[in-house]
């Protein structure tokens, strides 16, 4: 009889815990959040996660591919140039996410190689590849245009997008290179508490 009572008490405790947890739902995403799109990503370390796990701090977001020799390195340099315009505290509050438009070739090893070659801080930078079937959807959400060429390279928009902690687009910049757009930098500073 004691065993039966203990089992009933344990079941009641588990049910109460489940109800208490259900009563505290995670805050809903805003309707205009880029994170409304379910997007599994595999990063340079080989870790697979949904990009909604990036929620929680402002981020610069763009698309790229690792074998690009022209625009994509400039997109990376643009992110680094913006970082240099920020205080250490602002840098700590900003993440930078580059999403591959070429997932078949942008394996974790290829992404890791770019991280190492470009000396990107893994605490702030995320290079990741979606599933091939998701590339068009994420490009649409970010309003990035791209087209694969016969030689395997891509024509694509070169843009950095600032999103807030909930994934709402705050600003865009098409000025790529080592001298970032001052208005865009001001928006980044404001989003990171500056």
Tab-separated table of C-alpha atoms in Angstrom:
chain	number	residue	atom	x	y	z
A	1	UNK	CA	0.000	0.000	0.000
A	2	UNK	CA	2.895	2.420	0.794
A	3	UNK	CA	4.347	1.809	-2.662
A	4	UNK	CA	1.021	2.643	-4.309
A	5	UNK	CA	0.725	5.885	-2.307
A	6	UNK	CA	4.272	6.884	-3.188
A	7	UNK	CA	3.590	6.245	-6.882
A	8	UNK	CA	0.415	8.345	-6.724
A	9	UNK	CA	2.260	11.142	-4.894
A	10	UNK	CA	5.074	11.052	-7.477
A	11	UNK	CA	2.581	11.149	-10.354
A	12	UNK	CA	0.825	14.144	-8.750
A	13	UNK	CA	4.153	15.924	-8.277
A	14	UNK	CA	5.156	15.329	-11.912
A	15	UNK	CA	1.756	16.527	-13.137
A	16	UNK	CA	1.979	19.672	-10.981
A	17	UNK	CA	5.492	20.415	-12.290
A	18	UNK	CA	4.345	19.987	-15.893
A	19	UNK	CA	1.403	22.342	-15.309
A	20	UNK	CA	3.622	24.941	-13.639
A	21	UNK	CA	6.050	24.868	-16.565
A	22	UNK	CA	3.218	25.064	-19.110
A	23	UNK	CA	1.856	28.148	-17.328
A	24	UNK	CA	5.102	30.018	-18.148
A	25	UNK	CA	5.268	29.983	-21.978
A	26	UNK	CA	8.306	31.331	-23.794
A	27	UNK	CA	7.617	34.799	-25.115
A	28	UNK	CA	6.139	34.680	-28.579
A	29	UNK	CA	8.106	35.959	-31.540
A	30	UNK	CA	6.935	39.216	-33.084
A	31	UNK	CA	5.049	38.702	-36.340
A	32	UNK	CA	7.760	40.487	-38.337
A	33	UNK	CA	10.652	38.460	-36.884
A	34	UNK	CA	12.956	36.669	-39.309
A	35	UNK	CA	12.944	33.848	-36.759
A	36	UNK	CA	9.325	33.059	-37.705
A	37	UNK	CA	10.938	30.916	-40.418
A	38	UNK	CA	11.998	27.546	-38.984
A	39	UNK	CA	15.591	27.231	-40.162
A	40	UNK	CA	17.885	24.405	-39.114
A	41	UNK	CA	21.529	25.442	-39.482
A	42	UNK	CA	24.785	23.520	-39.145
A	43	UNK	CA	27.651	25.698	-37.965
A	44	UNK	CA	31.430	25.530	-38.319
A	45	UNK	CA	31.714	23.210	-35.331
A	46	UNK	CA	29.219	20.787	-36.874
A	47	UNK	CA	26.538	21.698	-34.325
A	48	UNK	CA	23.004	21.597	-35.734
A	49	UNK	CA	20.430	23.988	-34.277
A	50	UNK	CA	17.504	26.110	-35.335
A	51	UNK	CA	18.432	29.721	-35.958
A	52	UNK	CA	15.820	30.770	-33.382
A	53	UNK	CA	18.469	29.765	-30.832
A	54	UNK	CA	20.278	32.935	-31.959
A	55	UNK	CA	17.454	35.008	-30.495
A	56	UNK	CA	18.398	37.141	-27.509
A	57	UNK	CA	20.812	39.745	-28.851
A	58	UNK	CA	21.094	42.026	-31.877
A	59	UNK	CA	22.819	40.469	-34.860
A	60	UNK	CA	24.247	41.378	-38.217
A	61	UNK	CA	23.006	38.839	-40.737
A	62	UNK	CA	23.985	38.165	-44.337
A	63	UNK	CA	24.388	35.356	-46.829
A	64	UNK	CA	27.659	34.225	-48.387
A	65	UNK	CA	29.487	31.157	-49.660
A	66	UNK	CA	32.944	29.996	-48.670
A	67	UNK	CA	34.434	29.537	-52.150
A	68	UNK	CA	33.575	33.117	-53.159
A	69	UNK	CA	36.676	35.086	-54.101
A	70	UNK	CA	35.199	38.557	-54.480
A	71	UNK	CA	32.120	39.879	-52.652
A	72	UNK	CA	31.898	37.433	-49.726
A	73	UNK	CA	35.332	38.305	-48.328
A	74	UNK	CA	34.219	41.953	-48.475
A	75	UNK	CA	31.026	41.089	-46.574
A	76	UNK	CA	33.204	39.544	-43.864
A	77	UNK	CA	35.512	42.573	-43.845
A	78	UNK	CA	32.451	44.810	-43.534
A	79	UNK	CA	31.360	42.941	-40.420
A	80	UNK	CA	34.845	43.274	-38.967
A	81	UNK	CA	34.947	46.992	-39.839
A	82	UNK	CA	31.662	47.531	-38.015
A	83	UNK	CA	33.010	45.633	-34.997
A	84	UNK	CA	36.004	47.994	-34.918
A	85	UNK	CA	33.596	50.953	-34.670
A	86	UNK	CA	32.087	49.550	-31.449
A	87	UNK	CA	33.213	49.601	-27.848
A	88	UNK	CA	34.141	46.242	-26.281
A	89	UNK	CA	30.800	46.248	-24.422
A	90	UNK	CA	28.893	46.870	-27.650
A	91	UNK	CA	30.878	44.129	-29.410
A	92	UNK	CA	29.900	41.717	-26.639
A	93	UNK	CA	26.224	42.520	-27.258
A	94	UNK	CA	26.391	41.917	-31.032
A	95	UNK	CA	26.437	38.660	-32.945
A	96	UNK	CA	27.297	38.266	-36.622
A	97	UNK	CA	25.696	35.466	-38.617
A	98	UNK	CA	26.634	34.519	-42.173
A	99	UNK	CA	24.382	31.917	-43.760
A	100	UNK	CA	25.616	29.895	-46.708
A	101	UNK	CA	23.834	29.955	-50.041
A	102	UNK	CA	25.915	26.910	-51.072
A	103	UNK	CA	25.267	24.249	-48.395
A	104	UNK	CA	26.463	21.259	-50.464
A	105	UNK	CA	29.995	22.709	-50.534
A	106	UNK	CA	29.889	24.712	-47.302
A	107	UNK	CA	30.498	21.852	-44.912
A	108	UNK	CA	31.480	22.480	-41.296
A	109	UNK	CA	35.127	22.034	-42.358
A	110	UNK	CA	34.783	24.681	-45.100
A	111	UNK	CA	33.051	27.070	-42.688
A	112	UNK	CA	35.712	26.429	-40.019
A	113	UNK	CA	38.480	27.142	-42.548
A	114	UNK	CA	37.002	30.589	-43.264
A	115	UNK	CA	36.642	31.241	-39.521
A	116	UNK	CA	40.343	30.452	-39.062
A	117	UNK	CA	41.616	32.253	-42.176
A	118	UNK	CA	39.662	35.422	-41.406
A	119	UNK	CA	40.413	35.222	-37.645
A	120	UNK	CA	36.723	35.412	-36.700
A	121	UNK	CA	35.873	35.250	-33.013
A	122	UNK	CA	33.570	32.247	-32.540
A	123	UNK	CA	32.050	33.954	-29.494
A	124	UNK	CA	30.541	36.598	-31.807
A	125	UNK	CA	30.600	35.125	-35.318
A	126	UNK	CA	28.468	32.245	-36.570
A	127	UNK	CA	29.032	30.798	-40.031
A	128	UNK	CA	26.390	28.212	-40.828
A	129	UNK	CA	24.733	26.311	-43.638
A	130	UNK	CA	21.019	25.572	-43.950
A	131	UNK	CA	19.575	22.535	-45.683
A	132	UNK	CA	19.763	22.992	-49.480
A	133	UNK	CA	15.965	23.161	-49.685
A	134	UNK	CA	15.905	26.083	-47.203
A	135	UNK	CA	18.285	28.460	-49.024
A	136	UNK	CA	15.592	30.108	-51.138
A	137	UNK	CA	13.314	30.623	-48.095
A	138	UNK	CA	15.980	32.291	-45.950
A	139	UNK	CA	17.071	34.481	-48.873
A	140	UNK	CA	13.436	35.540	-49.260
A	141	UNK	CA	13.063	36.407	-45.569
A	142	UNK	CA	16.257	38.471	-45.715
A	143	UNK	CA	15.424	39.954	-49.148
A	144	UNK	CA	18.722	38.749	-50.566
A	145	UNK	CA	18.795	37.923	-54.251
A	146	UNK	CA	21.084	35.245	-55.619
A	147	UNK	CA	21.517	33.090	-58.704
A	148	UNK	CA	23.864	30.162	-59.179
A	149	UNK	CA	26.007	30.360	-62.293
A	150	UNK	CA	27.054	27.498	-64.549
A	151	UNK	CA	30.557	27.470	-63.019
A	152	UNK	CA	29.144	26.936	-59.498
A	153	UNK	CA	29.683	30.510	-58.335
A	154	UNK	CA	26.828	32.850	-57.420
A	155	UNK	CA	25.661	36.311	-58.333
A	156	UNK	CA	24.148	37.703	-55.142
A	157	UNK	CA	23.199	40.774	-53.155
A	158	UNK	CA	25.898	42.131	-50.908
A	159	UNK	CA	24.102	43.403	-47.865
A	160	UNK	CA	24.397	43.437	-44.092
A	161	UNK	CA	21.145	43.347	-42.153
A	162	UNK	CA	20.813	44.444	-38.523
A	163	UNK	CA	18.152	42.582	-36.545
A	164	UNK	CA	17.119	43.178	-32.954
A	165	UNK	CA	17.146	40.532	-30.223
A	166	UNK	CA	13.796	39.197	-31.459
A	167	UNK	CA	14.815	39.082	-35.121
A	168	UNK	CA	13.064	42.237	-36.363
A	169	UNK	CA	14.964	43.994	-39.139
A	170	UNK	CA	16.201	47.384	-37.911
A	171	UNK	CA	18.520	48.470	-40.738
A	172	UNK	CA	20.217	47.341	-43.942
A	173	UNK	CA	23.445	48.421	-45.570
A	174	UNK	CA	24.687	47.663	-49.053
A	175	UNK	CA	27.934	49.543	-48.431
A	176	UNK	CA	30.490	46.758	-48.281
A	177	UNK	CA	34.156	47.140	-47.421
A	178	UNK	CA	36.417	48.496	-44.733
A	179	UNK	CA	34.634	51.877	-44.423
A	180	UNK	CA	31.115	51.108	-43.196
A	181	UNK	CA	28.077	53.313	-43.706
A	182	UNK	CA	28.028	55.748	-40.729
A	183	UNK	CA	24.216	55.616	-40.461
A	184	UNK	CA	24.311	51.822	-40.315
A	185	UNK	CA	27.051	51.910	-37.653
A	186	UNK	CA	24.914	54.354	-35.651
A	187	UNK	CA	21.988	51.910	-35.852
A	188	UNK	CA	24.250	49.072	-34.656
A	189	UNK	CA	25.530	51.197	-31.767
A	190	UNK	CA	21.972	52.073	-30.744
A	191	UNK	CA	20.880	48.402	-30.919
A	192	UNK	CA	23.825	47.323	-28.761
A	193	UNK	CA	23.259	49.934	-26.073
A	194	UNK	CA	25.528	52.678	-27.342
